[in-house]
Short mmCIF file of C-alpha atoms in Angstrom, two decimals:
data_model
loop_
_atom_site.label_atom_id
_atom_site.label_comp_id
_atom_site.label_asym_id
_atom_site.label_seq_id
_atom_site.Cartn_x
_atom_site.Cartn_y
_atom_site.Cartn_z
CA MET A 1 -12.92 16.29 25.43
CA LYS A 2 -14.61 19.67 24.54
CA PRO A 3 -12.20 22.58 23.68
CA THR A 4 -14.56 24.67 25.98
CA GLU A 5 -13.78 22.34 28.99
CA ASN A 6 -10.53 24.09 30.04
CA LEU A 7 -7.60 26.23 28.64
CA GLY A 8 -5.50 23.12 28.21
CA SER A 9 -8.02 21.54 26.06
CA PHE A 10 -8.60 24.58 24.10
CA LEU A 11 -4.95 25.08 23.34
CA ALA A 12 -4.60 21.41 22.43
CA HIS A 13 -7.46 21.71 19.84
CA ALA A 14 -5.61 25.02 18.51
CA VAL A 15 -2.48 23.31 18.00
CA VAL A 16 -3.80 20.15 16.26
CA LEU A 17 -6.17 22.11 14.10
CA GLU A 18 -3.21 23.94 12.61
CA ASP A 19 -1.01 20.75 12.52
CA GLU A 20 -3.64 18.78 10.54
CA ALA A 21 -4.27 21.80 8.23
CA ALA A 22 -0.59 21.89 7.26
CA GLN A 23 -0.40 18.02 6.98
CA ARG A 24 -3.45 18.06 4.54
CA TYR A 25 -1.84 20.82 2.41
CA ASP A 26 1.40 18.72 2.28
CA GLU A 27 -0.80 15.62 1.08
CA LEU A 28 -2.43 17.87 -1.54
CA ALA A 29 0.76 19.35 -2.66
CA GLU A 30 2.29 16.01 -3.09
CA ALA A 31 -0.77 14.64 -4.89
CA MET A 32 -0.51 17.46 -7.38
CA ARG A 33 3.21 16.86 -7.80
CA GLN A 34 2.56 13.15 -8.70
CA HIS A 35 0.02 14.55 -11.36
CA ASN A 36 2.42 17.20 -12.88
CA ASN A 37 0.41 20.16 -11.73
CA PRO A 38 3.30 22.53 -10.63
CA GLU A 39 1.10 25.65 -10.14
CA VAL A 40 -1.23 24.11 -7.66
CA THR A 41 1.60 22.17 -5.95
CA ASP A 42 3.29 25.37 -5.28
CA LEU A 43 -0.01 26.99 -3.94
CA PHE A 44 -0.55 24.08 -1.49
CA GLU A 45 2.98 24.17 -0.35
CA ARG A 46 2.63 27.93 0.40
CA MET A 47 -0.69 27.23 2.38
CA ALA A 48 1.19 24.52 4.22
CA GLY A 49 3.84 26.98 5.31
CA TYR A 50 1.33 29.48 6.53
CA SER A 51 -0.46 26.68 8.51
CA ARG A 52 2.98 25.87 10.09
CA LEU A 53 3.40 29.54 11.05
CA HIS A 54 0.00 29.51 12.72
CA ARG A 55 0.83 26.28 14.37
CA ALA A 56 3.94 27.75 15.80
CA GLU A 57 1.89 30.59 17.39
CA ALA A 58 -0.40 28.15 18.80
CA THR A 59 2.32 25.84 20.18
CA ASP A 60 3.99 29.08 21.70
CA LEU A 61 0.80 29.91 23.56
CA ALA A 62 0.55 26.21 24.68
CA GLU A 63 4.09 26.01 25.91
CA ARG A 64 3.61 29.14 27.98
CA TYR A 65 0.40 27.68 29.49
CA ALA A 66 1.49 26.47 33.06
CA GLY A 67 -1.48 24.23 33.48
CA GLY A 68 -0.22 21.62 30.82
CA LEU A 69 -2.03 20.30 27.92
CA PRO A 70 -4.14 16.91 28.07
CA ALA A 71 -2.63 14.19 26.17
CA LEU A 72 -5.50 13.44 23.89
CA LYS A 73 -5.94 10.61 21.49
CA PRO A 74 -6.98 11.74 17.94
CA TRP A 75 -10.46 10.50 18.45
CA GLU A 76 -10.79 12.45 21.77
CA PHE A 77 -10.75 15.70 20.21
CA ASN A 78 -14.23 17.36 19.81
CA TRP A 79 -14.50 18.70 16.31
CA PRO A 80 -17.70 19.81 14.77
CA GLY A 81 -17.24 17.56 11.71
CA MET A 82 -15.52 14.12 10.74
CA GLU A 83 -12.02 15.83 11.01
CA SER A 84 -10.31 18.91 12.39
CA PRO A 85 -12.09 21.86 10.84
CA GLU A 86 -9.14 23.54 8.94
CA SER A 87 -8.27 20.46 7.08
CA ALA A 88 -8.92 21.28 3.41
CA SER A 89 -11.21 18.76 1.77
CA MET A 90 -9.27 15.97 0.24
CA GLU A 91 -12.18 14.68 -1.71
CA GLY A 92 -12.62 18.23 -3.04
CA SER A 93 -9.35 18.05 -5.11
CA HIS A 94 -8.84 16.97 -8.80
CA TYR A 95 -5.60 16.33 -10.56
CA LEU A 96 -6.41 19.12 -13.06
CA MET A 97 -7.45 21.64 -10.49
CA THR A 98 -6.44 25.15 -10.95
CA ALA A 99 -5.14 27.66 -8.64
CA HIS A 100 -8.66 29.19 -8.57
CA HIS A 101 -10.17 25.74 -7.30
CA ALA A 102 -7.23 25.39 -4.73
CA LEU A 103 -7.87 28.91 -3.34
CA LYS A 104 -11.50 28.08 -2.95
CA LEU A 105 -10.66 24.81 -1.15
CA ALA A 106 -8.43 26.68 1.19
CA LEU A 107 -11.16 29.42 1.71
CA GLY A 108 -13.52 26.72 2.74
CA ALA A 109 -11.06 25.46 5.28
CA GLU A 110 -10.50 28.89 6.81
CA ARG A 111 -14.24 29.59 7.02
CA SER A 112 -14.71 26.29 8.68
CA ALA A 113 -11.85 27.17 11.32
CA GLN A 114 -13.45 30.58 11.88
CA ALA A 115 -16.81 28.93 12.56
CA PHE A 116 -15.21 26.56 15.01
CA TYR A 117 -13.51 29.23 17.04
CA ALA A 118 -16.48 31.27 16.93
CA GLY A 119 -18.57 28.41 18.25
CA VAL A 120 -15.95 27.82 21.05
CA ALA A 121 -16.11 31.64 21.98
CA ALA A 122 -19.90 31.54 22.13
CA ALA A 123 -19.87 28.29 24.45
CA ALA A 124 -16.64 29.27 26.49
CA THR A 125 -16.62 28.41 30.11
CA THR A 126 -14.04 30.96 31.00
CA ASP A 127 -13.02 34.55 30.01
CA ARG A 128 -9.51 33.64 28.89
CA ILE A 129 -10.87 30.85 26.47
CA ARG A 130 -13.64 33.25 25.14
CA GLU A 131 -10.85 35.87 24.54
CA LEU A 132 -8.60 33.44 22.90
CA ALA A 133 -11.24 31.92 20.76
CA THR A 134 -12.51 35.33 19.66
CA GLU A 135 -9.08 36.34 18.68
CA PHE A 136 -8.37 33.12 16.78
CA ALA A 137 -11.88 33.49 15.00
CA GLU A 138 -10.79 37.01 13.91
CA GLU A 139 -7.54 35.67 12.61
CA GLU A 140 -9.29 33.02 10.55
CA ALA A 141 -11.64 35.67 9.23
CA ASP A 142 -8.67 37.74 8.19
CA HIS A 143 -7.10 34.77 6.44
CA ALA A 144 -10.36 34.16 4.71
CA ARG A 145 -10.41 37.89 3.46
CA GLN A 146 -6.85 37.48 2.10
CA LEU A 147 -7.84 34.35 0.22
CA ILE A 148 -10.93 36.35 -1.24
CA ASP A 149 -8.54 39.11 -2.31
CA TRP A 150 -6.19 36.55 -3.86
CA LEU A 151 -9.13 34.82 -5.51
CA GLU A 152 -10.07 38.18 -7.37
CA ARG A 153 -6.73 37.99 -8.89
CA VAL A 154 -7.09 34.37 -10.08
CA PRO A 155 -10.23 34.07 -12.37
CA PRO A 156 -12.18 30.84 -12.53
CA PRO A 157 -10.97 28.53 -15.26
CA ASP A 158 -12.94 28.19 -18.54
CA PRO A 159 -15.56 25.38 -18.78
CA GLY A 160 -13.83 22.09 -19.64
CA TRP A 161 -10.94 22.57 -17.29
CA ASP A 162 -11.25 19.05 -16.27
CA GLU A 163 -11.17 17.59 -19.90
CA ASP A 164 -8.01 15.55 -20.53
CA LEU A 165 -7.29 14.12 -24.08
CA ASP A 166 -4.75 11.82 -22.60
CA PRO A 167 -6.19 10.92 -19.14
CA PRO A 168 -3.96 9.00 -16.69
CA VAL A 169 -7.02 6.87 -15.97
CA GLU A 170 -9.88 5.92 -18.07
CA VAL A 171 -12.91 3.64 -17.62
CA GLU A 172 -12.68 0.59 -19.89
CA MET B 1 -2.06 16.09 32.45
CA ASN B 2 1.16 16.11 30.47
CA SER B 3 3.43 19.05 29.26
CA ALA B 4 3.23 20.50 25.68
CA SER B 5 6.25 18.37 24.67
CA ALA B 6 4.14 15.35 25.75
CA ILE B 7 1.24 16.49 23.51
CA GLU B 8 3.84 16.65 20.72
CA LEU B 9 4.68 13.06 21.41
CA ASN B 10 1.19 11.72 21.97
CA VAL B 11 -0.81 13.56 19.37
CA LEU B 12 1.43 14.80 16.71
CA SER B 13 3.78 11.98 15.97
CA ALA B 14 1.43 10.09 13.63
CA ASN B 15 3.77 11.28 10.75
CA ASP B 16 6.50 9.21 12.25
CA TYR B 17 4.41 5.98 11.15
CA LYS B 18 4.43 7.24 7.39
CA SER B 19 7.26 6.09 5.28
CA ASP B 20 9.24 8.25 2.81
CA TYR B 21 7.27 6.74 -0.08
CA LYS B 22 4.67 9.36 -1.23
CA PRO B 23 1.09 8.03 -2.28
CA VAL B 24 0.43 7.92 -5.78
CA TRP B 25 -3.27 7.68 -5.34
CA CYS B 26 -5.61 9.77 -7.23
CA PRO B 27 -6.24 13.26 -5.52
CA GLY B 28 -9.41 12.83 -3.52
CA CYS B 29 -8.91 9.06 -3.11
CA GLY B 30 -10.42 7.92 0.29
CA ASP B 31 -7.28 5.97 1.05
CA PHE B 32 -5.45 8.83 2.04
CA GLY B 33 -7.77 9.01 5.01
CA VAL B 34 -7.08 5.39 5.75
CA LEU B 35 -3.20 5.92 5.77
CA ASN B 36 -3.68 8.92 8.09
CA ALA B 37 -5.86 6.87 10.51
CA VAL B 38 -3.54 3.90 10.45
CA ALA B 39 -0.78 6.25 11.42
CA LYS B 40 -2.77 7.98 14.01
CA ALA B 41 -3.60 4.52 15.56
CA LEU B 42 -0.21 3.14 15.46
CA ALA B 43 0.89 6.32 17.25
CA ALA B 44 -1.86 6.47 19.80
CA LEU B 45 -0.88 2.66 20.63
CA GLU B 46 2.84 3.63 20.62
CA LEU B 47 3.70 0.51 18.76
CA ALA B 48 7.23 0.32 17.61
CA PRO B 49 7.56 0.18 13.73
CA GLU B 50 10.25 -2.67 14.11
CA ASN B 51 7.51 -4.64 16.01
CA THR B 52 4.76 -3.94 13.45
CA ALA B 53 4.16 -5.63 10.00
CA MET B 54 1.75 -4.67 7.29
CA VAL B 55 0.95 -7.31 4.62
CA ALA B 56 -1.06 -6.23 1.64
CA GLY B 57 -2.30 -7.74 -1.62
CA ILE B 58 -2.71 -6.15 -4.99
CA GLY B 59 -4.67 -3.20 -5.79
CA CYS B 60 -4.65 0.60 -5.33
CA SER B 61 -5.37 0.32 -1.68
CA SER B 62 -2.80 -2.44 -1.18
CA ARG B 63 -0.21 0.14 -1.73
CA LEU B 64 -0.73 1.12 1.91
CA ALA B 65 1.93 -1.32 3.05
CA ALA B 66 4.52 0.77 1.29
CA TYR B 67 3.29 4.08 2.92
CA VAL B 68 3.34 2.83 6.41
CA ASN B 69 6.77 3.08 8.33
CA ALA B 70 6.71 -0.64 9.53
CA TYR B 71 7.68 -3.99 7.98
CA GLY B 72 5.64 -4.32 4.85
CA LEU B 73 4.96 -6.92 2.34
CA HIS B 74 3.04 -5.81 -0.94
CA GLY B 75 2.51 -9.35 -1.97
CA VAL B 76 0.40 -11.60 -4.13
CA HIS B 77 -3.13 -10.64 -5.30
CA GLY B 78 -5.82 -12.03 -2.72
CA ARG B 79 -3.11 -13.69 -0.48
CA ALA B 80 -2.62 -10.96 2.19
CA LEU B 81 -4.49 -13.16 4.81
CA PRO B 82 -2.35 -16.47 4.40
CA VAL B 83 0.86 -14.38 4.51
CA ALA B 84 -0.39 -12.63 7.53
CA THR B 85 -1.58 -15.75 9.20
CA GLY B 86 1.90 -17.46 8.65
CA LEU B 87 3.64 -14.28 9.95
CA LYS B 88 1.70 -13.95 13.03
CA VAL B 89 1.91 -17.74 13.80
CA ALA B 90 5.57 -17.72 13.14
CA ARG B 91 6.25 -14.27 15.00
CA PRO B 92 3.47 -14.02 17.61
CA ASP B 93 5.42 -11.05 19.23
CA LEU B 94 4.71 -8.77 16.10
CA THR B 95 1.68 -6.65 15.50
CA VAL B 96 0.43 -7.96 12.14
CA ILE B 97 -1.97 -5.91 10.12
CA ALA B 98 -3.23 -7.13 6.62
CA ALA B 99 -4.79 -4.64 4.33
CA GLY B 100 -6.34 -4.49 0.76
CA GLY B 101 -9.43 -3.77 -1.25
CA ASP B 102 -12.69 -5.24 -1.89
CA GLY B 103 -11.60 -7.23 -4.99
CA ASP B 104 -8.54 -8.46 -3.43
CA GLY B 105 -10.19 -9.55 -0.19
CA PHE B 106 -13.59 -10.79 -1.20
CA SER B 107 -12.96 -12.11 -4.70
CA ILE B 108 -9.47 -13.31 -5.32
CA GLY B 109 -8.94 -13.72 -1.67
CA GLY B 110 -12.52 -14.61 -0.89
CA ASN B 111 -11.80 -18.17 0.23
CA HIS B 112 -9.07 -16.96 2.40
CA PHE B 113 -11.36 -14.36 4.28
CA LEU B 114 -13.74 -17.10 5.14
CA HIS B 115 -11.11 -19.27 6.71
CA ALA B 116 -9.33 -16.28 8.42
CA CYS B 117 -12.61 -15.41 10.15
CA ARG B 118 -12.96 -19.04 11.53
CA ARG B 119 -9.40 -19.60 12.27
CA ASN B 120 -9.13 -16.57 14.35
CA VAL B 121 -5.42 -15.73 14.34
CA ASP B 122 -4.60 -12.66 16.35
CA PHE B 123 -4.22 -9.97 13.60
CA THR B 124 -6.20 -7.04 11.97
CA TYR B 125 -7.68 -6.94 8.52
CA LEU B 126 -8.43 -3.58 6.88
CA VAL B 127 -10.43 -3.74 3.80
CA MET B 128 -10.74 -0.59 1.91
CA ASP B 129 -14.12 -0.95 0.00
CA ASN B 130 -14.91 1.18 -2.98
CA SER B 131 -17.10 -1.48 -4.55
CA VAL B 132 -14.89 -1.15 -7.80
CA TYR B 133 -11.60 -2.51 -9.19
CA GLY B 134 -9.71 0.71 -9.41
CA MET B 135 -6.15 -0.29 -10.52
CA THR B 136 -7.67 -2.17 -13.51
CA LYS B 137 -9.75 0.73 -14.46
CA GLY B 138 -13.12 0.47 -13.22
CA GLN B 139 -14.69 -3.01 -13.24
CA ALA B 140 -17.28 -4.30 -10.92
CA SER B 141 -16.16 -6.03 -7.78
CA PRO B 142 -18.00 -8.35 -5.26
CA THR B 143 -19.33 -5.39 -3.47
CA THR B 144 -20.60 -3.46 -6.40
CA GLU B 145 -24.32 -2.78 -6.42
CA CYS B 146 -26.15 -5.09 -9.01
CA ASP B 147 -27.42 -2.22 -11.05
CA TRP B 148 -24.16 -0.40 -11.40
CA THR B 149 -23.67 0.40 -15.20
CA GLY B 150 -20.45 2.39 -15.06
CA SER B 151 -18.32 -0.35 -16.61
CA LYS B 152 -18.38 -1.41 -20.37
CA LEU B 153 -17.73 -4.97 -19.06
CA SER B 154 -21.30 -4.74 -17.27
CA PRO B 155 -23.15 -2.28 -19.23
CA THR B 156 -26.58 -3.39 -17.87
CA GLY B 157 -25.36 -3.91 -14.31
CA THR B 158 -23.81 -7.08 -12.74
CA HIS B 159 -27.32 -8.69 -12.22
CA GLN B 160 -25.63 -10.21 -9.02
CA PRO B 161 -26.34 -9.19 -5.42
CA ALA B 162 -23.56 -7.30 -3.83
CA LEU B 163 -21.74 -9.26 -1.35
CA LYS B 164 -22.34 -8.21 2.34
CA PRO B 165 -18.84 -8.48 4.08
CA LEU B 166 -20.08 -7.84 7.59
CA GLU B 167 -22.58 -10.70 7.37
CA LEU B 168 -20.05 -13.04 5.80
CA ALA B 169 -17.51 -12.35 8.50
CA LEU B 170 -20.18 -12.94 11.22
CA THR B 171 -21.27 -16.15 9.79
CA ALA B 172 -17.66 -17.40 9.18
CA GLY B 173 -16.99 -16.93 12.90
CA ALA B 174 -14.93 -13.63 13.00
CA PRO B 175 -14.75 -12.36 16.59
CA PHE B 176 -14.31 -8.68 15.95
CA ILE B 177 -16.21 -6.93 13.19
CA ALA B 178 -16.42 -3.33 12.47
CA ARG B 179 -17.26 -0.73 9.84
CA ALA B 180 -15.66 2.75 9.34
CA PHE B 181 -15.55 5.55 6.87
CA SER B 182 -12.23 6.84 5.38
CA ASN B 183 -13.18 10.53 5.41
CA ALA B 184 -13.79 10.32 9.26
CA PRO B 185 -10.07 9.67 10.07
CA ASN B 186 -10.07 10.15 13.80
CA GLU B 187 -13.08 7.84 14.40
CA LEU B 188 -11.42 5.36 11.89
CA ALA B 189 -8.26 5.59 13.83
CA ARG B 190 -10.00 4.71 17.08
CA ILE B 191 -11.64 1.57 15.52
CA ILE B 192 -8.31 0.45 13.97
CA ALA B 193 -6.74 0.93 17.42
CA GLU B 194 -9.33 -1.21 18.98
CA ALA B 195 -8.96 -3.78 16.24
CA ILE B 196 -5.27 -4.05 16.75
CA ALA B 197 -5.67 -4.25 20.50
CA PHE B 198 -8.34 -7.07 20.19
CA PRO B 199 -6.84 -10.41 21.02
CA GLY B 200 -7.84 -12.21 17.92
CA PHE B 201 -8.94 -11.67 14.22
CA ALA B 202 -10.28 -8.29 13.89
CA PHE B 203 -11.96 -7.41 10.51
CA VAL B 204 -12.74 -3.77 9.66
CA GLN B 205 -14.64 -2.86 6.42
CA ILE B 206 -13.59 0.77 5.55
CA LEU B 207 -15.88 2.51 3.03
CA SER B 208 -13.32 4.41 0.97
CA PRO B 209 -14.58 6.42 -1.89
CA CYS B 210 -13.07 6.03 -5.40
CA ILE B 211 -13.53 9.47 -6.81
CA THR B 212 -12.24 8.37 -10.28
CA TYR B 213 -14.43 5.33 -11.20
CA ARG B 214 -17.19 5.91 -8.69
CA PRO B 215 -17.53 9.74 -8.20
CA GLU B 216 -21.00 9.31 -7.04
CA GLN B 217 -19.36 7.93 -3.82
CA LEU B 218 -18.58 11.46 -2.82
CA ALA B 219 -22.16 11.36 -1.62
CA TRP B 220 -21.25 8.62 0.96
CA LYS B 221 -20.39 11.43 3.40
CA LYS B 222 -23.92 12.26 3.63
CA ARG B 223 -25.07 8.73 4.13
CA ILE B 224 -22.75 7.75 6.91
CA HIS B 225 -24.41 7.29 10.45
CA ALA B 226 -22.20 6.30 13.28
CA ASP B 227 -24.53 4.06 15.18
CA LEU B 228 -23.30 0.60 15.33
CA GLU B 229 -22.81 -0.46 18.95
CA PRO B 230 -20.62 -3.40 19.83
CA THR B 231 -22.36 -6.53 21.07
CA ALA B 232 -21.17 -10.03 21.91
CA ASP B 233 -24.34 -11.63 20.97
CA ARG B 234 -24.25 -13.00 17.30
CA ARG B 235 -27.89 -12.99 17.04
CA GLU B 236 -28.25 -9.32 17.94
CA ALA B 237 -25.55 -8.56 15.56
CA MET B 238 -27.12 -10.35 12.62
CA LEU B 239 -30.43 -8.72 13.37
CA THR B 240 -28.58 -5.45 13.15
CA LEU B 241 -27.14 -6.39 9.99
CA LEU B 242 -30.49 -7.55 8.50
CA ASP B 243 -31.73 -3.72 8.85
CA ASP B 244 -28.41 -2.40 7.85
CA ASP B 245 -28.22 0.01 4.84
CA GLY B 246 -24.33 -0.49 4.56
CA PHE B 247 -23.54 2.91 5.92
CA GLY B 248 -23.87 2.30 9.65
CA THR B 249 -20.26 2.67 11.12
CA GLY B 250 -18.78 1.51 14.46
CA ILE B 251 -17.99 -1.87 16.03
CA LEU B 252 -20.69 -4.23 15.28
CA TYR B 253 -19.44 -7.32 17.16
CA ARG B 254 -16.73 -8.10 19.58
CA ALA B 255 -16.73 -11.55 21.41
CA GLU B 256 -14.15 -13.49 23.32
CA ARG B 257 -12.81 -16.45 21.42
CA SER B 258 -9.46 -18.09 22.07
CA SER B 259 -7.39 -17.21 18.97
CA TRP B 260 -5.52 -19.84 17.04
CA ARG B 261 -1.72 -19.86 17.71
CA GLY B 262 -0.76 -23.20 16.11
CA GLU B 263 0.20 -24.50 19.63
CA HIS B 264 -1.60 -27.78 18.81
CA PHE B 265 0.95 -28.62 16.30
CA ASN B 266 4.42 -29.92 16.78
CA THR B 267 7.33 -27.83 15.49
CA ILE B 268 10.70 -29.13 14.38
CA GLU B 269 13.99 -27.42 13.44
CA PRO B 270 14.67 -26.85 9.81
CA ALA B 271 17.44 -29.42 9.63
CA GLN B 272 15.05 -32.08 11.08
CA LEU B 273 12.50 -31.20 8.41
CA ALA B 274 15.21 -31.64 5.73
CA GLN B 275 16.07 -34.95 7.16
CA ALA B 276 12.55 -36.25 6.90
CA PHE B 277 12.76 -35.55 3.13
CA GLU B 278 16.10 -37.12 2.53
CA VAL B 279 16.01 -39.93 -0.10
CA ASN B 280 17.97 -42.82 0.92
CA ALA B 281 20.41 -44.04 -1.75
#
């Protein structure tokens, strides 16, 4: 079901987008904890917290929507890619990644969400969907700007950041 | 149309199907996507955890059984299928899912795979295929390309053709055959849900990249094409596979065939069985 089809579908997409973003950050945080990378664990946990705040906002809107939301199966959502757009790339992670890498990963997710909402706004079938999608796209753009500011305070790591003299796994 | 609270129940409860054990897979591993997809499929089908059992072999991917909130057995290397077969025949009321990797399923358990396909007991088999033995640190598996030189054990390649799991399953008689990609968790969830709902042996090959020993598999994302269309015609399915590059995803084959439930065998009570083995003094 397309997010542009009706307001219920749009709101369902918005809730799940933020929920899956939070869950992915949880997974990344836990994976970093398993590999004793506390700085990035903390960063991903903070990102998960932000996603939950945004999810609460979307849920609040959805609960106030009198038309009700469609009960969609996971594969009935219409995302532009293989999964919901704000889910940070799992395959882009590395056990030695730094805060700089983590912020760049999060920035990619925010930009992807912004592009999703901008696309919905452009193809919206009702004024209300267009209005909300435009608002959400601007919010995602604002999150991206905040991450860019944050990134400026966290310089990229030196070359060789992924070298490990005592690797947990080694090709034999 | 349902209320917002129904959305919570129907869409956002996949987490309820994850156990409290946290995965120890390498960050970036494709198996995270498989866990998410299994949880989503179980939630979408509204299967009760106490009526669901996951049986796995040995290997990185076989840890899946511990991470799913259902009955689980992380068992013996290559033996997920016979255990799942026995469980389903003994407890047909349970939804049984077997899981493992390409080494566990096609090498150590290769013989079981052939006979599970032809026996057609009603359960689902998920193989997370990354064409490498990850847990033992990166040796070639049955689905490894013949020219892969990434392991010191096969420095000039394996010089053996990679096994083609879908062709093998079709030849051996599996009535439901599909391929999916771990990094497309929603489509994978749909295929897993269809496999579970199918009344017979349902085999799903899941391309699940190993970013540690096969980092080049990150490029799989660009090679996937979701264009397999289900057919009940074996000839058509085989012709599709002959032109297959190994990256087409979807349900390839779905045919009606009575599943084996063991009803042709007499059953007796354990006490009667014991009696049959008694040695007369």
